PDB file of C-alpha atoms in Angstrom:
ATOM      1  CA  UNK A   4      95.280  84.940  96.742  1.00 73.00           C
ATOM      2  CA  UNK A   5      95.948  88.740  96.042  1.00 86.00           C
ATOM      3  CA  UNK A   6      98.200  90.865  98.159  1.00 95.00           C
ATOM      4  CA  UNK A   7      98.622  94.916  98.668  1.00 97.00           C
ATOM      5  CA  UNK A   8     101.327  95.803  96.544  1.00 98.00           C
ATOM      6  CA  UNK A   9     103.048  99.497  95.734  1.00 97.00           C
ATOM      7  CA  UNK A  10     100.905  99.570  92.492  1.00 98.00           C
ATOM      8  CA  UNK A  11      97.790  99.841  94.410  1.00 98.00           C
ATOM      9  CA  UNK A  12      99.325 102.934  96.728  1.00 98.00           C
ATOM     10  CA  UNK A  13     100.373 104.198  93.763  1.00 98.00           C
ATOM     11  CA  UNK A  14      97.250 104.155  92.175  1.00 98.00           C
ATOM     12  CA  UNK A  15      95.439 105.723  95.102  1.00 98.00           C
ATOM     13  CA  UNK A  16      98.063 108.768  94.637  1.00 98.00           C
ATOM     14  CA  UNK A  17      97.201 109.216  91.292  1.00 98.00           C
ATOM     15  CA  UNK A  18      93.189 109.061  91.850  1.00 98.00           C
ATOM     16  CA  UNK A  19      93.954 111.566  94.314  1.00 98.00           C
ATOM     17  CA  UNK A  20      96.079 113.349  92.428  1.00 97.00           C
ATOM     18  CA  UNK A  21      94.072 113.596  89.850  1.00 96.00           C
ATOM     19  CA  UNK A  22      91.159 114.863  91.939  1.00 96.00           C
ATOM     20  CA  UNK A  23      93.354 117.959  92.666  1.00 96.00           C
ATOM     21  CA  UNK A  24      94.431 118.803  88.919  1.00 94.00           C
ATOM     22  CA  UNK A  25      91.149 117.794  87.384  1.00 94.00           C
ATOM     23  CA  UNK A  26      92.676 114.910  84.896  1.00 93.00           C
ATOM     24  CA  UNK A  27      91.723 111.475  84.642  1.00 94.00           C
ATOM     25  CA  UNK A  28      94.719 109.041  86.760  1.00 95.00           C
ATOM     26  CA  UNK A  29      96.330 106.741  84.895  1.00 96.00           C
ATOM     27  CA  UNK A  30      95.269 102.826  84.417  1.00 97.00           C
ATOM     28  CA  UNK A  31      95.896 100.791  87.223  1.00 97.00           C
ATOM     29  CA  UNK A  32      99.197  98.700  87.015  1.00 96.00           C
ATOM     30  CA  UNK A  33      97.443  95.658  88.731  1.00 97.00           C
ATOM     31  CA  UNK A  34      95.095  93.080  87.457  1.00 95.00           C
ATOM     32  CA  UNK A  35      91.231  93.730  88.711  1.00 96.00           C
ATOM     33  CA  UNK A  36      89.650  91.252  91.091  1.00 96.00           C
ATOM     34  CA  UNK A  37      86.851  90.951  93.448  1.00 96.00           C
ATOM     35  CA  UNK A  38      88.199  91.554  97.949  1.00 96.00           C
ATOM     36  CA  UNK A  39      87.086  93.327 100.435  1.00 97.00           C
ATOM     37  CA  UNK A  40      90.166  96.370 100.946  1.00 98.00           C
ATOM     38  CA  UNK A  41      90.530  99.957 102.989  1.00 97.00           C
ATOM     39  CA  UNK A  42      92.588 102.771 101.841  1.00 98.00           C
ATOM     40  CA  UNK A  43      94.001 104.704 104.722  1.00 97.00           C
ATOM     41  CA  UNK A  44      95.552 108.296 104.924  1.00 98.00           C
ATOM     42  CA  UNK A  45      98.009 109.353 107.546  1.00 97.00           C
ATOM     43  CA  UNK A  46      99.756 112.276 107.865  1.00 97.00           C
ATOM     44  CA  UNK A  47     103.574 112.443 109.077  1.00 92.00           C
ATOM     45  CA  UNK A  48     105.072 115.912 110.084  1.00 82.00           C
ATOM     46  CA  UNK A  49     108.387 116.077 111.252  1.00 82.00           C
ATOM     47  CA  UNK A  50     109.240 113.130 111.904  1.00 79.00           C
ATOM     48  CA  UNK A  51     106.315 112.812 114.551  1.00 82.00           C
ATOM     49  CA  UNK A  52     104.188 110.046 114.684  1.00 89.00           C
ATOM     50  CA  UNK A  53     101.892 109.744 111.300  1.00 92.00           C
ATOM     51  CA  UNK A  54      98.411 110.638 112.356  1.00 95.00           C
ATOM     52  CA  UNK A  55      94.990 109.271 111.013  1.00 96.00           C
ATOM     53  CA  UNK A  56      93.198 111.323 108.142  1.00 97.00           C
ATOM     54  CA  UNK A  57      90.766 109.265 106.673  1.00 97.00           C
ATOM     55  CA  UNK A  58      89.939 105.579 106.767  1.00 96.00           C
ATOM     56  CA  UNK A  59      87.356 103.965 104.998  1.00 97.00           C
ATOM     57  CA  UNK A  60      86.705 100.882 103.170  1.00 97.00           C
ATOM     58  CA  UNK A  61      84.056  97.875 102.527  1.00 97.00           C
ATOM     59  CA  UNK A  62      84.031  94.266 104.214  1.00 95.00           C
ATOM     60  CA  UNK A  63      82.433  92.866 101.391  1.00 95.00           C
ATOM     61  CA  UNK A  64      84.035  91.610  98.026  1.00 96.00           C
ATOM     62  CA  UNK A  65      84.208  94.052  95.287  1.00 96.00           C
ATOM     63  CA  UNK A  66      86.222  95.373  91.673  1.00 97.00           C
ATOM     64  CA  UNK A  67      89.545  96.468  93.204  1.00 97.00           C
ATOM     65  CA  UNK A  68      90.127  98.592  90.725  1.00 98.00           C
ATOM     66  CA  UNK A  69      86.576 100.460  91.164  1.00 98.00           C
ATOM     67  CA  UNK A  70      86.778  99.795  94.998  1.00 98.00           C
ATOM     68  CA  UNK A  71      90.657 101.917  95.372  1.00 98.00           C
ATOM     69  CA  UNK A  72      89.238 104.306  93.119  1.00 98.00           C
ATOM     70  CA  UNK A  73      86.252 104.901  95.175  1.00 98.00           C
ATOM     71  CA  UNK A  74      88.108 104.718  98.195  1.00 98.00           C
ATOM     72  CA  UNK A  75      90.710 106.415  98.329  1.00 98.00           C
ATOM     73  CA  UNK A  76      88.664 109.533  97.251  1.00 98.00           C
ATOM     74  CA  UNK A  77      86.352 108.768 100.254  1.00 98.00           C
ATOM     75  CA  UNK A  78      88.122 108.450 102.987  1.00 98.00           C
ATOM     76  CA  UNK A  79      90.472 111.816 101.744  1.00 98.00           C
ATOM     77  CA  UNK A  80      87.661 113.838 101.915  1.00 98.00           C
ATOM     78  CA  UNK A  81      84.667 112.526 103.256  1.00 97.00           C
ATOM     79  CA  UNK A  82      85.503 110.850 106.470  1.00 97.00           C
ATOM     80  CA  UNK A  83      83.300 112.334 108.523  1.00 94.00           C
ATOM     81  CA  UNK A  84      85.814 112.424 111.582  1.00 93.00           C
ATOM     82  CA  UNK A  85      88.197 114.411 109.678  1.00 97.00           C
ATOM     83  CA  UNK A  86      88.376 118.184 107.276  1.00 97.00           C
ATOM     84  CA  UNK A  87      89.116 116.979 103.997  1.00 98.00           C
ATOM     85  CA  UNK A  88      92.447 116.394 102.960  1.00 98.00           C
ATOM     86  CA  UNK A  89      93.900 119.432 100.740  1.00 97.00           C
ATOM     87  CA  UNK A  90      96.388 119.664  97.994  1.00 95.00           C
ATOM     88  CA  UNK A  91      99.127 121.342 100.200  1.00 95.00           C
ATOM     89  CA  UNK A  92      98.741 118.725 102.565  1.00 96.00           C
ATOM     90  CA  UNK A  93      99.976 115.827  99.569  1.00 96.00           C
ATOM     91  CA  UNK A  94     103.890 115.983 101.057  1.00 95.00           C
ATOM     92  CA  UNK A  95     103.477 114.903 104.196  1.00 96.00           C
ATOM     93  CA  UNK A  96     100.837 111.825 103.302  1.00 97.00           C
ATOM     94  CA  UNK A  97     100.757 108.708 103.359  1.00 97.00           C
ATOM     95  CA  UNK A  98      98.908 106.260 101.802  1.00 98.00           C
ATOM     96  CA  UNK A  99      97.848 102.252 103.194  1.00 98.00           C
ATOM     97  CA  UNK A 100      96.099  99.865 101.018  1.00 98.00           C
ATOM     98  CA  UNK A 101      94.341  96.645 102.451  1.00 97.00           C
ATOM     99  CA  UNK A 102      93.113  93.575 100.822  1.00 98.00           C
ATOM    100  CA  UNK A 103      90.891  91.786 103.576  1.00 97.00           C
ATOM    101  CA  UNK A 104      91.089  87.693 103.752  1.00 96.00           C
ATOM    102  CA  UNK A 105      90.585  84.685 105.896  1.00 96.00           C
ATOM    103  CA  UNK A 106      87.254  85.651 107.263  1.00 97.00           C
ATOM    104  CA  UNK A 107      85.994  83.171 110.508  1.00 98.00           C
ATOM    105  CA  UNK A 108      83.608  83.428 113.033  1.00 98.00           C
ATOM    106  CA  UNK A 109      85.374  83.584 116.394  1.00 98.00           C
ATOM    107  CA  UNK A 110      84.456  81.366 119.290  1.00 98.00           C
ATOM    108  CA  UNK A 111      84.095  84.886 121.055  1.00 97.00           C
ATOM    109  CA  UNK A 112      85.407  87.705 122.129  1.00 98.00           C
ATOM    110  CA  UNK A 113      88.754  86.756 123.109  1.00 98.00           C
ATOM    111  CA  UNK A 114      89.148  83.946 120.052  1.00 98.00           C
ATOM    112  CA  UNK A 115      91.687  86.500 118.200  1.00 98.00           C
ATOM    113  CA  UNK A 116      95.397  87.208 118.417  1.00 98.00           C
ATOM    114  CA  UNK A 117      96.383  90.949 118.369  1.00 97.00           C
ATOM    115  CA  UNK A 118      97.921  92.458 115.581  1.00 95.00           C
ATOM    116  CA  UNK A 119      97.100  89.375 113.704  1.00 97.00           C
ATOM    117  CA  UNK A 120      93.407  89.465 113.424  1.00 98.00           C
ATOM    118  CA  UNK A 121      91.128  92.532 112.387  1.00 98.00           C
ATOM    119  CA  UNK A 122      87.635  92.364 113.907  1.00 98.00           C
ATOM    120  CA  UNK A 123      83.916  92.879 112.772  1.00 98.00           C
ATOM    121  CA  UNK A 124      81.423  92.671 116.323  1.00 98.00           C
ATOM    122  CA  UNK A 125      77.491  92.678 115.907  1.00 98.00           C
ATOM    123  CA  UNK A 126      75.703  93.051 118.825  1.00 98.00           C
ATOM    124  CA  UNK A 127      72.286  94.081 120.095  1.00 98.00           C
ATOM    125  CA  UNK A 128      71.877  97.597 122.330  1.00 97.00           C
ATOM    126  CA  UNK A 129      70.319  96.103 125.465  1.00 96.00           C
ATOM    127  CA  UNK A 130      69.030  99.750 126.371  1.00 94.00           C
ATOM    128  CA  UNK A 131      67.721 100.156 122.486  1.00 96.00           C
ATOM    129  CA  UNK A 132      67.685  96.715 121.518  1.00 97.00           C
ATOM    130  CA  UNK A 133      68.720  97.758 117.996  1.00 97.00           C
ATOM    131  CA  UNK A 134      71.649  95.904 116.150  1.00 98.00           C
ATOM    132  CA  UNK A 135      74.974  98.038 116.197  1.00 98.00           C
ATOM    133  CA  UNK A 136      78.275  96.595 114.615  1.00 97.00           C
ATOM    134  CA  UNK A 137      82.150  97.924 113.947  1.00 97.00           C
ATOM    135  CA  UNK A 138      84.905  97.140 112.696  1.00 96.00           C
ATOM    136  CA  UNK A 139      89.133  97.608 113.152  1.00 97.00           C
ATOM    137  CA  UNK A 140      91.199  96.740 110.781  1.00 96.00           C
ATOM    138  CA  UNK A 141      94.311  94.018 112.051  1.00 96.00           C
ATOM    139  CA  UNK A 142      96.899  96.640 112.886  1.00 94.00           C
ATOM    140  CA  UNK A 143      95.228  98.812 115.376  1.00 95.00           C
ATOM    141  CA  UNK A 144      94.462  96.916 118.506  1.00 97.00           C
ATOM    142  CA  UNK A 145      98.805  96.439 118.284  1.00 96.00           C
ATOM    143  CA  UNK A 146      99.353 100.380 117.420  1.00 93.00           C
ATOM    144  CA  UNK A 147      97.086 101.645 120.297  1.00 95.00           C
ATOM    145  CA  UNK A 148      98.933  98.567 123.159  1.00 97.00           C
ATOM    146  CA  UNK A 149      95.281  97.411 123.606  1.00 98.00           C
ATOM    147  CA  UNK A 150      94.187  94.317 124.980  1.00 97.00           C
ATOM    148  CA  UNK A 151      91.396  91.899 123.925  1.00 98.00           C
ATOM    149  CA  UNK A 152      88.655  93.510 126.095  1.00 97.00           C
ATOM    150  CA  UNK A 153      89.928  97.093 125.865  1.00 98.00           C
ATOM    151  CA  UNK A 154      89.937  96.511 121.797  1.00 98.00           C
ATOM    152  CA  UNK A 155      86.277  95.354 121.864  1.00 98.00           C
ATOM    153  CA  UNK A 156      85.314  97.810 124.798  1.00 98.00           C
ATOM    154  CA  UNK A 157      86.526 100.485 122.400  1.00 98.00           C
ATOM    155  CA  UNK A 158      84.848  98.876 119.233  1.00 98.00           C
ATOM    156  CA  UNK A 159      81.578  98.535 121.243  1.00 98.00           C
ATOM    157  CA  UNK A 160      81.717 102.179 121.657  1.00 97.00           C
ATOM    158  CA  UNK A 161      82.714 103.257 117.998  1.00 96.00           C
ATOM    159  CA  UNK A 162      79.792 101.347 117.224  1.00 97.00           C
ATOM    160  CA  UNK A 163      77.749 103.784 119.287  1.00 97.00           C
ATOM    161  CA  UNK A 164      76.739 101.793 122.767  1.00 98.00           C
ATOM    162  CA  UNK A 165      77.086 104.095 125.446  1.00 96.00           C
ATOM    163  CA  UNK A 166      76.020 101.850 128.315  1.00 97.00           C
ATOM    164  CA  UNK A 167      77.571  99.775 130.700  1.00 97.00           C
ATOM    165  CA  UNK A 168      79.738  97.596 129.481  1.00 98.00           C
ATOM    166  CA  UNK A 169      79.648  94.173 131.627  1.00 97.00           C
ATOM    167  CA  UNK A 170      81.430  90.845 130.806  1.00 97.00           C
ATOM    168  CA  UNK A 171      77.900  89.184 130.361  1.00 97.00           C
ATOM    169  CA  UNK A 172      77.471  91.676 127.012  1.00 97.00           C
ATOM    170  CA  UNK A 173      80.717  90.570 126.035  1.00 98.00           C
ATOM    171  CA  UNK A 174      80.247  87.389 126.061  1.00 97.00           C
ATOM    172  CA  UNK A 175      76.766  88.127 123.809  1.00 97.00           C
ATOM    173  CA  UNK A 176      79.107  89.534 120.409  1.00 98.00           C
ATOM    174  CA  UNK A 177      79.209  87.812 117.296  1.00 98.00           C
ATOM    175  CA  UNK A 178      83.312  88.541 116.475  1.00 98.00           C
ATOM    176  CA  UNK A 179      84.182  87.820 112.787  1.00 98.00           C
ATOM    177  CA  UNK A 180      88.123  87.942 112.338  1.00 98.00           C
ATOM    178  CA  UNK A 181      89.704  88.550 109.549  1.00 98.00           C
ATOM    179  CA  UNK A 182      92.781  88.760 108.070  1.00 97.00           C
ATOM    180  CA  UNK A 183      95.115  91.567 105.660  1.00 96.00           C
ATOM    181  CA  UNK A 184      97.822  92.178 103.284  1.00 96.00           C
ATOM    182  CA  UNK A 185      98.934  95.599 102.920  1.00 95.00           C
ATOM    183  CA  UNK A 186     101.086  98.670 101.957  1.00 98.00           C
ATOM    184  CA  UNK A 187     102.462 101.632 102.614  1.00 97.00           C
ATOM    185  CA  UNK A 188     103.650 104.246 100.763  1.00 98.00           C
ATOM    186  CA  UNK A 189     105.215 107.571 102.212  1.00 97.00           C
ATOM    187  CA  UNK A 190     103.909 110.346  99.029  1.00 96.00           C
ATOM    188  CA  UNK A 191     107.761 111.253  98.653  1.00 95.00           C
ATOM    189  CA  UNK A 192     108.206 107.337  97.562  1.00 97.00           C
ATOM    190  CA  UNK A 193     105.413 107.769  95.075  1.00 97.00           C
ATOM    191  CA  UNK A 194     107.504 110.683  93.401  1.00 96.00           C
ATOM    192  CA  UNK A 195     110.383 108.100  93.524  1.00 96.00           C
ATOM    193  CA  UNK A 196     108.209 105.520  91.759  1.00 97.00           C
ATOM    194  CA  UNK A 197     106.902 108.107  89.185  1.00 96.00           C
ATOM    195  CA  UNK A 198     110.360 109.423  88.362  1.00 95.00           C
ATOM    196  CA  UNK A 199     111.273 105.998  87.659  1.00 96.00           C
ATOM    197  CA  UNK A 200     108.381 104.657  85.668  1.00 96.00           C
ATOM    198  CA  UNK A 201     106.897 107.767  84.433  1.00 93.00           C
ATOM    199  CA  UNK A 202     110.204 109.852  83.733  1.00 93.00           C
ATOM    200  CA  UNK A 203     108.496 112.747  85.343  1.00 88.00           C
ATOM    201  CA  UNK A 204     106.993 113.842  89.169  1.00 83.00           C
ATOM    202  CA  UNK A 205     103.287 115.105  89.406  1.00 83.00           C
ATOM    203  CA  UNK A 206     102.893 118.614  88.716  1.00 78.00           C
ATOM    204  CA  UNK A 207     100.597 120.369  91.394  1.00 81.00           C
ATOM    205  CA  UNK A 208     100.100 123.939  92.045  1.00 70.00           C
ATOM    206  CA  UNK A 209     101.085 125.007  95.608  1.00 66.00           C
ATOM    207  CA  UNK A 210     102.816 121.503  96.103  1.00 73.00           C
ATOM    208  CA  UNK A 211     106.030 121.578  96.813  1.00 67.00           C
ATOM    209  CA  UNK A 212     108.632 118.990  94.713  1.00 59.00           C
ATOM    210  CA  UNK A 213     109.813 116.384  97.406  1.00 57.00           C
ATOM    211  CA  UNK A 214     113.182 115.831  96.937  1.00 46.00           C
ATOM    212  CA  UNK A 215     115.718 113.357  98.628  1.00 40.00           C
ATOM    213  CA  UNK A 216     113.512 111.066 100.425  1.00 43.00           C
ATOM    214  CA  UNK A 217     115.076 107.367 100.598  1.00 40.00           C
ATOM    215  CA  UNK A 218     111.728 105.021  99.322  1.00 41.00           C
ATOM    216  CA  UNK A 219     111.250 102.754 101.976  1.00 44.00           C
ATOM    217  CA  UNK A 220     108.093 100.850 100.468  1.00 46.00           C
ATOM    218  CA  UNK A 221     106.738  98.747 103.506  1.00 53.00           C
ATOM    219  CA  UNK A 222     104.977  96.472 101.121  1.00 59.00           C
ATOM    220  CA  UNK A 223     104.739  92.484 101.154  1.00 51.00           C
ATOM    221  CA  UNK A 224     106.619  90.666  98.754  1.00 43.00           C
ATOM    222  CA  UNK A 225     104.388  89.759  95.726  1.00 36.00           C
ATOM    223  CA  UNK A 226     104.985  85.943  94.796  1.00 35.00           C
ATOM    224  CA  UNK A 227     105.449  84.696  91.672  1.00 28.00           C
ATOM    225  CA  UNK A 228     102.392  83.367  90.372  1.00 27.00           C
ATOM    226  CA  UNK A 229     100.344  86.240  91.008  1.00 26.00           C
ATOM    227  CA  UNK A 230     101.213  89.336  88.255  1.00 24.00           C
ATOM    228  CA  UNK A 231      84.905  95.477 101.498  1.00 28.00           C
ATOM    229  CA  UNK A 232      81.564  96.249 107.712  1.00 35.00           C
ATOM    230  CA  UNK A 233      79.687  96.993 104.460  1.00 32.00           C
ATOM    231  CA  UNK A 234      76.226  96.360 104.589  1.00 29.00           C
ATOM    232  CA  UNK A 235      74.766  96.735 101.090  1.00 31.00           C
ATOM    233  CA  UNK A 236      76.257 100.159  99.479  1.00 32.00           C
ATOM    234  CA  UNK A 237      77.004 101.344 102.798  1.00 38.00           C
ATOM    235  CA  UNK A 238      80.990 101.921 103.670  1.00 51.00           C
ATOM    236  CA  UNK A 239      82.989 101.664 106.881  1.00 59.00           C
ATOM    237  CA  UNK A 240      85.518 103.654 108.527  1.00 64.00           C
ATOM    238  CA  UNK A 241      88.340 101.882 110.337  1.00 63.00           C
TER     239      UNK A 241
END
């Protein structure tokens, strides 16, 4: 089993980082593997709540390494919901990394506990009859207070039906839950970590230092013995 740890954040800084200065980031200080995993960006202003900036990830397996490289480029700037992320914008990010697990096929749509379980649902448009599907990851039915049916009423319509919803359609979608480990790191923490593995804080012009923020990594513990609703090349937003 592999778990989000602060090396993967960090890493998604540095890709990131290295976007803006136009140097290569660093090797990643985490073995490679094959998971499904997100990167998401929030923004936090003071003190407010953070707010969503770019999501994306794949539900199928894939090269970690690759895959947070990929990602967290994508869903900075080019999340179609959102302006790209800019340079001046670095201090008040953060970053969350996801490593998806314990996929099963739900008995249906109410076969999931919140903040426990992310979702995939497939379902056919009865007024298009094409196939439409979406996906949120485990921690947002709990973040938004929704309940079962207003967390697949509102996936329904991410996925683009804009009919009547009615408990017989409900009772039609294939739900896959899923599982996540993850991490989040606050972009003042990631100076933190730098300073004290790299002897040194990114240099970026029109950032501003960060100074005097207490690291508060909220990141799983990683045990001891361990050191991608994508269909084919296509991604997913959260």
């Amino acid at each position: 089993m592999v778990v989000a740890t602060e090396e993967m954040a960090v890493y998604c800084f540095d890709t990131l980082v290295a976007h803006y200065t136009g140097e290569q980031p660093p090797p990643p200080a985490f073995e490679d593997g094959n998971h499904p995993l997100f990167v998401t960006w929030k923004k936090v202003a003071n003190g407010s709540e953070p707010r969503l900036r770019g999501c994306i990830g794949t539900l199928e397996p894939r090269q970690i390494v690759s895959g947070f490289k990929d990602y967290s480029l994508t869903s900075a700037l080019r999340d179609r919901r959102f302006p790209p992320i800019q340079s001046k914008e670095l201090p008040t990010l953060e970053c969350t990394v996801s490593i998806l697990t314990d996929y099963e096929i739900a008995e249906g749509y109410l076969d999931w506990e919140v903040g426990k379980h992310g979702l995939i649902i497939e379902f056919t448009d009865p007024e298009y009859n094409i196939r439409r599907s979406a996906t949120y990851l485990p921690e947002v039915a709990g973040h938004e207070g929704w309940t079962h049916a207003e967390t697949i009423d509102s996936l329904m319509r991410k996925a683009g039906y804009q009919g009547t919803i009615t408990e017989s359609l409900r009772k039609k979608i294939k739900v896959t839950r899923y599982q996540s480990t993850l991490c989040t790191m606050h972009y003042g923490e990631y100076v933190a970590y730098l300073k004290k593995n790299r002897g040194a804080a990114p240099s970026i012009s029109g950032v501003p230092a960060v100074n005097g923020f207490k690291p508060a990594w909220q990141c799983p513990p990683v045990p001891s013995q361990f050191i991608q609703l994508e269909a084919g090349s296509s991604h997913k937003e959260q």
